[in-house]
Amino acid sequence: TQLLEQSPQFLSIQEGENLTVYCNSSSVFSSLQWYRQEPGEGPVLLVTVVTGGEVKKLKRLTFQFGDARKDSSLHITAAQPGDTGLYLCAGVGTGTASKLTFGTGTRLQVTL
Amino acid sequence: NAGVTQTPKFQVLKTGQSMTLQCAQDMNHEYMSWYRQDPGMGLRLIHYSVGAGITDQGEVPNGYNVSRSTTEDFPLRLLSAAPSQTSVYFCASSYHRGRPDTQYFGPGTRLTVL
């Protein structure tokens, strides 16, 4: 079974601060996805990174895929209350099934 | 498009009861899957389907059955509910299998087994 560990598990910061969330595994994934989940809703895809070392930016969010495709990070610059939510990384397996292995999640709260 | 819909939104069962969680998508997606979400454990794959008539087990399939008679529908059946099945259940679909495609999630079903 492929496991994805996220850290930190919880993060409470003030508006304007920067933060980084880590997603680590001992397994190699063909690609990695990041989702954000609001209370009472399903996860929504933010980004997919495919190539080892790839960096993608989505406004104030920067996503990086590790060179060995075993880990990833999400960096948020100048966090805002609207960034509050549960952030989940998900590794995409190889093969035709394209199964996702989800990380344990990082719950972020941004206060004014 | 309604996207991925799930019913019911909430459900309370007694131990030993059976029930079916409904999932439907109107995007003509090939790939559909069921996850359960428990605190501190992310989402765990229960069963998945790569097309009508084809299903397979995920990480935690015990106690659950699925079928895929149409492209649109992918119901999840609990045969004899147990307190360990108390969880939030999410159905998801995506267009392509074998590619890192966008998975679209339903709003979830919160199940409590007493």
PDB file of C-alpha atoms in Angstrom:
ATOM      1  CA  THR A   1       0.000   0.000   0.000  1.00  0.00           C
ATOM      2  CA  GLN A   2       1.335   3.415  -0.955  1.00  0.00           C
ATOM      3  CA  LEU A   3       1.181   5.933   1.886  1.00  0.00           C
ATOM      4  CA  LEU A   4       1.278   9.705   1.773  1.00  0.00           C
ATOM      5  CA  GLU A   5       2.060  11.625   4.933  1.00  0.00           C
ATOM      6  CA  GLN A   6       1.218  15.299   5.162  1.00  0.00           C
ATOM      7  CA  SER A   7       2.660  17.806   7.589  1.00  0.00           C
ATOM      8  CA  PRO A   8       1.678  19.712   9.499  1.00  0.00           C
ATOM      9  CA  GLN A   9      -1.669  18.156  10.368  1.00  0.00           C
ATOM     10  CA  PHE A  10      -3.073  21.482  11.614  1.00  0.00           C
ATOM     11  CA  LEU A  11      -2.017  25.040  10.931  1.00  0.00           C
ATOM     12  CA  SER A  12      -3.516  28.214  12.345  1.00  0.00           C
ATOM     13  CA  ILE A  13      -2.021  31.456  11.075  1.00  0.00           C
ATOM     14  CA  GLN A  14      -2.901  35.108  10.696  1.00  0.00           C
ATOM     15  CA  GLU A  15      -3.747  36.827   7.462  1.00  0.00           C
ATOM     16  CA  GLY A  16      -0.646  37.854   5.533  1.00  0.00           C
ATOM     17  CA  GLU A  17       1.618  35.081   6.786  1.00  0.00           C
ATOM     18  CA  ASN A  18       3.327  32.556   4.526  1.00  0.00           C
ATOM     19  CA  LEU A  19       3.100  28.794   4.980  1.00  0.00           C
ATOM     20  CA  THR A  20       4.274  25.527   3.467  1.00  0.00           C
ATOM     21  CA  VAL A  21       2.524  22.163   3.540  1.00  0.00           C
ATOM     22  CA  TYR A  22       4.497  18.998   2.844  1.00  0.00           C
ATOM     23  CA  CYS A  23       3.419  15.721   1.302  1.00  0.00           C
ATOM     24  CA  ASN A  24       5.864  12.817   1.578  1.00  0.00           C
ATOM     25  CA  SER A  25       5.948   9.191   0.513  1.00  0.00           C
ATOM     26  CA  SER A  26       8.411   6.360   0.126  1.00  0.00           C
ATOM     27  CA  SER A  27       6.681   5.409  -3.136  1.00  0.00           C
ATOM     28  CA  VAL A  28       7.024   6.891  -6.594  1.00  0.00           C
ATOM     29  CA  PHE A  29       3.909   8.317  -8.225  1.00  0.00           C
ATOM     30  CA  SER A  30       3.288   9.031 -11.881  1.00  0.00           C
ATOM     31  CA  SER A  31       1.862  12.407 -10.894  1.00  0.00           C
ATOM     32  CA  LEU A  32       0.520  14.190  -7.866  1.00  0.00           C
ATOM     33  CA  GLN A  33      -2.582  16.255  -7.286  1.00  0.00           C
ATOM     34  CA  TRP A  34      -3.544  18.816  -4.651  1.00  0.00           C
ATOM     35  CA  TYR A  35      -7.154  19.298  -3.564  1.00  0.00           C
ATOM     36  CA  ARG A  36      -8.885  21.729  -1.221  1.00  0.00           C
ATOM     37  CA  GLN A  37     -11.974  20.738   0.703  1.00  0.00           C
ATOM     38  CA  GLU A  38     -14.458  23.085   2.361  1.00  0.00           C
ATOM     39  CA  PRO A  39     -16.638  21.890   5.263  1.00  0.00           C
ATOM     40  CA  GLY A  40     -19.621  19.844   4.069  1.00  0.00           C
ATOM     41  CA  GLU A  41     -18.331  19.568   0.506  1.00  0.00           C
ATOM     42  CA  GLY A  42     -16.226  17.243  -1.589  1.00  0.00           C
ATOM     43  CA  PRO A  43     -12.588  17.971  -2.470  1.00  0.00           C
ATOM     44  CA  VAL A  44     -11.916  20.240  -5.437  1.00  0.00           C
ATOM     45  CA  LEU A  45      -8.818  19.849  -7.583  1.00  0.00           C
ATOM     46  CA  LEU A  46      -6.310  22.720  -7.412  1.00  0.00           C
ATOM     47  CA  VAL A  47      -3.445  21.410  -9.529  1.00  0.00           C
ATOM     48  CA  THR A  48      -1.769  18.351 -11.020  1.00  0.00           C
ATOM     49  CA  VAL A  49       2.027  18.105 -11.232  1.00  0.00           C
ATOM     50  CA  VAL A  50       3.436  15.488 -13.552  1.00  0.00           C
ATOM     51  CA  THR A  51       7.171  15.922 -14.064  1.00  0.00           C
ATOM     52  CA  GLY A  52       9.804  15.483 -11.358  1.00  0.00           C
ATOM     53  CA  GLY A  53      10.985  18.937 -10.250  1.00  0.00           C
ATOM     54  CA  GLU A  54       7.945  20.650 -11.761  1.00  0.00           C
ATOM     55  CA  VAL A  55       6.763  23.901 -10.204  1.00  0.00           C
ATOM     56  CA  LYS A  56       3.270  25.282 -10.825  1.00  0.00           C
ATOM     57  CA  LYS A  57       1.830  28.557  -9.604  1.00  0.00           C
ATOM     58  CA  LEU A  58      -1.825  29.330  -9.019  1.00  0.00           C
ATOM     59  CA  LYS A  59      -2.015  32.977  -7.936  1.00  0.00           C
ATOM     60  CA  ARG A  60      -0.540  32.962  -4.390  1.00  0.00           C
ATOM     61  CA  LEU A  61      -0.174  29.160  -4.290  1.00  0.00           C
ATOM     62  CA  THR A  62       3.034  27.465  -5.474  1.00  0.00           C
ATOM     63  CA  PHE A  63       3.162  23.703  -5.940  1.00  0.00           C
ATOM     64  CA  GLN A  64       6.322  21.671  -6.400  1.00  0.00           C
ATOM     65  CA  PHE A  65       6.813  18.013  -7.296  1.00  0.00           C
ATOM     66  CA  GLY A  66       9.978  16.409  -5.959  1.00  0.00           C
ATOM     67  CA  ASP A  67      12.712  15.364  -8.376  1.00  0.00           C
ATOM     68  CA  ALA A  68      12.196  11.704  -7.501  1.00  0.00           C
ATOM     69  CA  ARG A  69       8.375  12.044  -7.710  1.00  0.00           C
ATOM     70  CA  LYS A  70       7.983  10.856  -4.116  1.00  0.00           C
ATOM     71  CA  ASP A  71       7.109  14.148  -2.456  1.00  0.00           C
ATOM     72  CA  SER A  72       5.472  17.502  -3.035  1.00  0.00           C
ATOM     73  CA  SER A  73       4.964  20.822  -1.324  1.00  0.00           C
ATOM     74  CA  LEU A  74       2.378  23.577  -1.347  1.00  0.00           C
ATOM     75  CA  HIS A  75       3.477  27.088  -0.451  1.00  0.00           C
ATOM     76  CA  ILE A  76       0.953  29.856   0.160  1.00  0.00           C
ATOM     77  CA  THR A  77       2.139  33.453   0.125  1.00  0.00           C
ATOM     78  CA  ALA A  78       0.290  36.108   2.115  1.00  0.00           C
ATOM     79  CA  ALA A  79      -2.489  33.804   3.287  1.00  0.00           C
ATOM     80  CA  GLN A  80      -6.060  35.089   3.317  1.00  0.00           C
ATOM     81  CA  PRO A  81      -9.134  33.906   5.255  1.00  0.00           C
ATOM     82  CA  GLY A  82     -10.471  32.479   1.977  1.00  0.00           C
ATOM     83  CA  ASP A  83      -7.565  29.995   1.985  1.00  0.00           C
ATOM     84  CA  THR A  84      -9.060  28.284   5.045  1.00  0.00           C
ATOM     85  CA  GLY A  85      -9.846  24.628   4.406  1.00  0.00           C
ATOM     86  CA  LEU A  86      -8.523  21.086   4.324  1.00  0.00           C
ATOM     87  CA  TYR A  87      -5.674  20.570   1.868  1.00  0.00           C
ATOM     88  CA  LEU A  88      -5.167  17.074   0.527  1.00  0.00           C
ATOM     89  CA  CYS A  89      -2.402  15.733  -1.652  1.00  0.00           C
ATOM     90  CA  ALA A  90      -3.108  12.661  -3.769  1.00  0.00           C
ATOM     91  CA  GLY A  91      -0.654  10.466  -5.613  1.00  0.00           C
ATOM     92  CA  VAL A  92      -1.699   9.033  -8.942  1.00  0.00           C
ATOM     93  CA  GLY A  93      -0.646   5.423  -9.358  1.00  0.00           C
ATOM     94  CA  THR A  94       0.728   3.848 -12.471  1.00  0.00           C
ATOM     95  CA  GLY A  95      -1.320   1.561 -14.680  1.00  0.00           C
ATOM     96  CA  THR A  96      -4.709   1.863 -16.309  1.00  0.00           C
ATOM     97  CA  ALA A  97      -6.754   2.186 -13.148  1.00  0.00           C
ATOM     98  CA  SER A  98      -5.347   5.628 -12.309  1.00  0.00           C
ATOM     99  CA  LYS A  99      -6.155   5.140  -8.657  1.00  0.00           C
ATOM    100  CA  LEU A 100      -5.548   7.975  -6.241  1.00  0.00           C
ATOM    101  CA  THR A 101      -3.821   7.549  -2.901  1.00  0.00           C
ATOM    102  CA  PHE A 102      -4.739  10.438  -0.648  1.00  0.00           C
ATOM    103  CA  GLY A 103      -2.580  12.021   1.998  1.00  0.00           C
ATOM    104  CA  THR A 104      -3.680  12.451   5.593  1.00  0.00           C
ATOM    105  CA  GLY A 105      -4.638  16.101   5.070  1.00  0.00           C
ATOM    106  CA  THR A 106      -3.607  19.494   6.463  1.00  0.00           C
ATOM    107  CA  ARG A 107      -6.290  21.629   8.047  1.00  0.00           C
ATOM    108  CA  LEU A 108      -5.504  25.321   7.565  1.00  0.00           C
ATOM    109  CA  GLN A 109      -7.201  28.183   9.381  1.00  0.00           C
ATOM    110  CA  VAL A 110      -6.386  31.753   8.457  1.00  0.00           C
ATOM    111  CA  THR A 111      -7.664  34.438  10.813  1.00  0.00           C
ATOM    112  CA  LEU A 112      -7.862  38.196  10.445  1.00  0.00           C
TER     113      LEU A 112
ATOM    114  CA  ASN B   1     -24.752  19.730 -15.780  1.00  0.00           C
ATOM    115  CA  ALA B   2     -25.443  18.629 -12.222  1.00  0.00           C
ATOM    116  CA  GLY B   3     -21.967  17.033 -11.959  1.00  0.00           C
ATOM    117  CA  VAL B   4     -21.739  14.274  -9.360  1.00  0.00           C
ATOM    118  CA  THR B   5     -24.788  13.855  -7.141  1.00  0.00           C
ATOM    119  CA  GLN B   6     -25.089  11.741  -4.012  1.00  0.00           C
ATOM    120  CA  THR B   7     -28.091  10.735  -1.944  1.00  0.00           C
ATOM    121  CA  PRO B   8     -28.863  10.774   0.876  1.00  0.00           C
ATOM    122  CA  LYS B   9     -26.938  13.662   2.458  1.00  0.00           C
ATOM    123  CA  PHE B  10     -27.243  12.176   5.959  1.00  0.00           C
ATOM    124  CA  GLN B  11     -28.178   8.706   7.195  1.00  0.00           C
ATOM    125  CA  VAL B  12     -28.394   6.984  10.569  1.00  0.00           C
ATOM    126  CA  LEU B  13     -28.454   3.183  10.659  1.00  0.00           C
ATOM    127  CA  LYS B  14     -28.599   0.572  13.355  1.00  0.00           C
ATOM    128  CA  THR B  15     -25.984  -2.182  13.454  1.00  0.00           C
ATOM    129  CA  GLY B  16     -26.906  -4.939  11.028  1.00  0.00           C
ATOM    130  CA  GLN B  17     -29.117  -2.859   8.764  1.00  0.00           C
ATOM    131  CA  SER B  18     -28.381  -2.622   5.064  1.00  0.00           C
ATOM    132  CA  MET B  19     -28.628   0.353   2.765  1.00  0.00           C
ATOM    133  CA  THR B  20     -27.506   1.731  -0.578  1.00  0.00           C
ATOM    134  CA  LEU B  21     -25.729   5.027  -1.102  1.00  0.00           C
ATOM    135  CA  GLN B  22     -26.586   6.448  -4.496  1.00  0.00           C
ATOM    136  CA  CYS B  23     -24.141   8.173  -6.837  1.00  0.00           C
ATOM    137  CA  ALA B  24     -24.821   9.541 -10.301  1.00  0.00           C
ATOM    138  CA  GLN B  25     -22.869  11.663 -12.766  1.00  0.00           C
ATOM    139  CA  ASP B  26     -24.031  13.333 -15.966  1.00  0.00           C
ATOM    140  CA  MET B  27     -20.619  14.036 -17.513  1.00  0.00           C
ATOM    141  CA  ASN B  28     -20.269  10.716 -19.371  1.00  0.00           C
ATOM    142  CA  HIS B  29     -17.229   9.847 -17.274  1.00  0.00           C
ATOM    143  CA  GLU B  30     -15.714   6.383 -17.581  1.00  0.00           C
ATOM    144  CA  TYR B  31     -14.058   6.239 -14.176  1.00  0.00           C
ATOM    145  CA  MET B  32     -16.041   6.298 -10.948  1.00  0.00           C
ATOM    146  CA  SER B  33     -14.974   5.560  -7.401  1.00  0.00           C
ATOM    147  CA  TRP B  34     -16.103   5.540  -3.786  1.00  0.00           C
ATOM    148  CA  TYR B  35     -14.042   6.855  -0.880  1.00  0.00           C
ATOM    149  CA  ARG B  36     -14.572   7.090   2.824  1.00  0.00           C
ATOM    150  CA  GLN B  37     -13.157   9.965   4.849  1.00  0.00           C
ATOM    151  CA  ASP B  38     -12.267   9.562   8.507  1.00  0.00           C
ATOM    152  CA  PRO B  39     -10.537  12.142  10.725  1.00  0.00           C
ATOM    153  CA  GLY B  40      -6.770  12.170  10.304  1.00  0.00           C
ATOM    154  CA  MET B  41      -6.821   9.530   7.563  1.00  0.00           C
ATOM    155  CA  GLY B  42      -7.543  11.462   4.393  1.00  0.00           C
ATOM    156  CA  LEU B  43      -9.727   9.634   1.872  1.00  0.00           C
ATOM    157  CA  ARG B  44      -9.469   5.884   1.406  1.00  0.00           C
ATOM    158  CA  LEU B  45     -10.583   4.120  -1.749  1.00  0.00           C
ATOM    159  CA  ILE B  46     -13.352   1.546  -1.244  1.00  0.00           C
ATOM    160  CA  HIS B  47     -14.243   0.416  -4.774  1.00  0.00           C
ATOM    161  CA  TYR B  48     -13.798   1.785  -8.246  1.00  0.00           C
ATOM    162  CA  SER B  49     -15.023   1.207 -11.787  1.00  0.00           C
ATOM    163  CA  VAL B  50     -13.315   1.905 -15.102  1.00  0.00           C
ATOM    164  CA  GLY B  51     -16.509   1.501 -17.094  1.00  0.00           C
ATOM    165  CA  ALA B  52     -19.982  -0.023 -17.162  1.00  0.00           C
ATOM    166  CA  GLY B  53     -19.890  -3.661 -16.092  1.00  0.00           C
ATOM    167  CA  ILE B  54     -16.382  -3.402 -14.611  1.00  0.00           C
ATOM    168  CA  THR B  55     -15.645  -2.933 -10.911  1.00  0.00           C
ATOM    169  CA  ASP B  56     -12.660  -3.590  -8.681  1.00  0.00           C
ATOM    170  CA  GLN B  57     -11.672  -3.355  -5.054  1.00  0.00           C
ATOM    171  CA  GLY B  58      -9.792  -0.495  -3.538  1.00  0.00           C
ATOM    172  CA  GLU B  59      -7.940  -0.191  -0.258  1.00  0.00           C
ATOM    173  CA  VAL B  60     -10.843  -0.867   2.150  1.00  0.00           C
ATOM    174  CA  PRO B  61     -13.527  -2.942   0.341  1.00  0.00           C
ATOM    175  CA  ASN B  62     -14.698  -5.227   3.153  1.00  0.00           C
ATOM    176  CA  GLY B  63     -18.370  -4.795   4.045  1.00  0.00           C
ATOM    177  CA  TYR B  64     -19.219  -2.943   0.826  1.00  0.00           C
ATOM    178  CA  ASN B  65     -20.513  -4.009  -2.580  1.00  0.00           C
ATOM    179  CA  VAL B  66     -20.767  -2.053  -5.823  1.00  0.00           C
ATOM    180  CA  SER B  67     -22.152  -2.527  -9.302  1.00  0.00           C
ATOM    181  CA  ARG B  68     -21.956  -0.460 -12.486  1.00  0.00           C
ATOM    182  CA  SER B  69     -24.825  -1.326 -14.806  1.00  0.00           C
ATOM    183  CA  THR B  70     -24.775   2.075 -16.541  1.00  0.00           C
ATOM    184  CA  THR B  71     -22.136   4.729 -17.184  1.00  0.00           C
ATOM    185  CA  GLU B  72     -24.060   7.218 -15.055  1.00  0.00           C
ATOM    186  CA  ASP B  73     -24.738   5.310 -11.834  1.00  0.00           C
ATOM    187  CA  PHE B  74     -22.431   3.716  -9.282  1.00  0.00           C
ATOM    188  CA  PRO B  75     -24.295   2.708  -6.078  1.00  0.00           C
ATOM    189  CA  LEU B  76     -22.497   1.570  -2.934  1.00  0.00           C
ATOM    190  CA  ARG B  77     -24.203  -1.084  -0.826  1.00  0.00           C
ATOM    191  CA  LEU B  78     -23.592  -1.728   2.850  1.00  0.00           C
ATOM    192  CA  LEU B  79     -24.659  -5.303   3.450  1.00  0.00           C
ATOM    193  CA  SER B  80     -24.744  -5.334   7.258  1.00  0.00           C
ATOM    194  CA  ALA B  81     -23.785  -1.998   8.764  1.00  0.00           C
ATOM    195  CA  ALA B  82     -21.233  -1.868  11.593  1.00  0.00           C
ATOM    196  CA  PRO B  83     -20.201   1.066  13.828  1.00  0.00           C
ATOM    197  CA  SER B  84     -16.770   0.990  12.112  1.00  0.00           C
ATOM    198  CA  GLN B  85     -18.517   2.110   8.938  1.00  0.00           C
ATOM    199  CA  THR B  86     -19.482   5.423  10.488  1.00  0.00           C
ATOM    200  CA  SER B  87     -17.840   7.878   8.138  1.00  0.00           C
ATOM    201  CA  VAL B  88     -18.349  10.414   5.380  1.00  0.00           C
ATOM    202  CA  TYR B  89     -18.617   8.782   1.971  1.00  0.00           C
ATOM    203  CA  PHE B  90     -17.642  10.486  -1.262  1.00  0.00           C
ATOM    204  CA  CYS B  91     -18.273   9.406  -4.809  1.00  0.00           C
ATOM    205  CA  ALA B  92     -15.998  10.715  -7.562  1.00  0.00           C
ATOM    206  CA  SER B  93     -15.778  10.485 -11.325  1.00  0.00           C
ATOM    207  CA  SER B  94     -13.259  11.351 -14.009  1.00  0.00           C
ATOM    208  CA  TYR B  95     -13.216  11.243 -17.767  1.00  0.00           C
ATOM    209  CA  HIS B  96     -10.095   9.282 -18.518  1.00  0.00           C
ATOM    210  CA  ARG B  97      -8.599   6.277 -16.838  1.00  0.00           C
ATOM    211  CA  GLY B  98      -4.877   5.745 -16.829  1.00  0.00           C
ATOM    212  CA  ARG B  99      -4.199   9.486 -16.871  1.00  0.00           C
ATOM    213  CA  PRO B 100      -3.866  12.100 -14.110  1.00  0.00           C
ATOM    214  CA  ASP B 101      -7.271  13.546 -14.900  1.00  0.00           C
ATOM    215  CA  THR B 102      -9.454  15.787 -12.769  1.00  0.00           C
ATOM    216  CA  GLN B 103     -11.601  13.846 -10.341  1.00  0.00           C
ATOM    217  CA  TYR B 104     -14.952  15.449  -9.597  1.00  0.00           C
ATOM    218  CA  PHE B 105     -16.360  14.716  -6.178  1.00  0.00           C
ATOM    219  CA  GLY B 106     -19.931  14.647  -4.988  1.00  0.00           C
ATOM    220  CA  PRO B 107     -21.028  16.516  -1.839  1.00  0.00           C
ATOM    221  CA  GLY B 108     -20.748  13.424   0.348  1.00  0.00           C
ATOM    222  CA  THR B 109     -23.024  11.274   2.529  1.00  0.00           C
ATOM    223  CA  ARG B 110     -22.532  11.424   6.282  1.00  0.00           C
ATOM    224  CA  LEU B 111     -23.343   7.986   7.706  1.00  0.00           C
ATOM    225  CA  THR B 112     -23.688   7.124  11.375  1.00  0.00           C
ATOM    226  CA  VAL B 113     -24.058   3.511  12.476  1.00  0.00           C
ATOM    227  CA  LEU B 114     -25.328   3.039  16.023  1.00  0.00           C
TER     228      LEU B 114
END
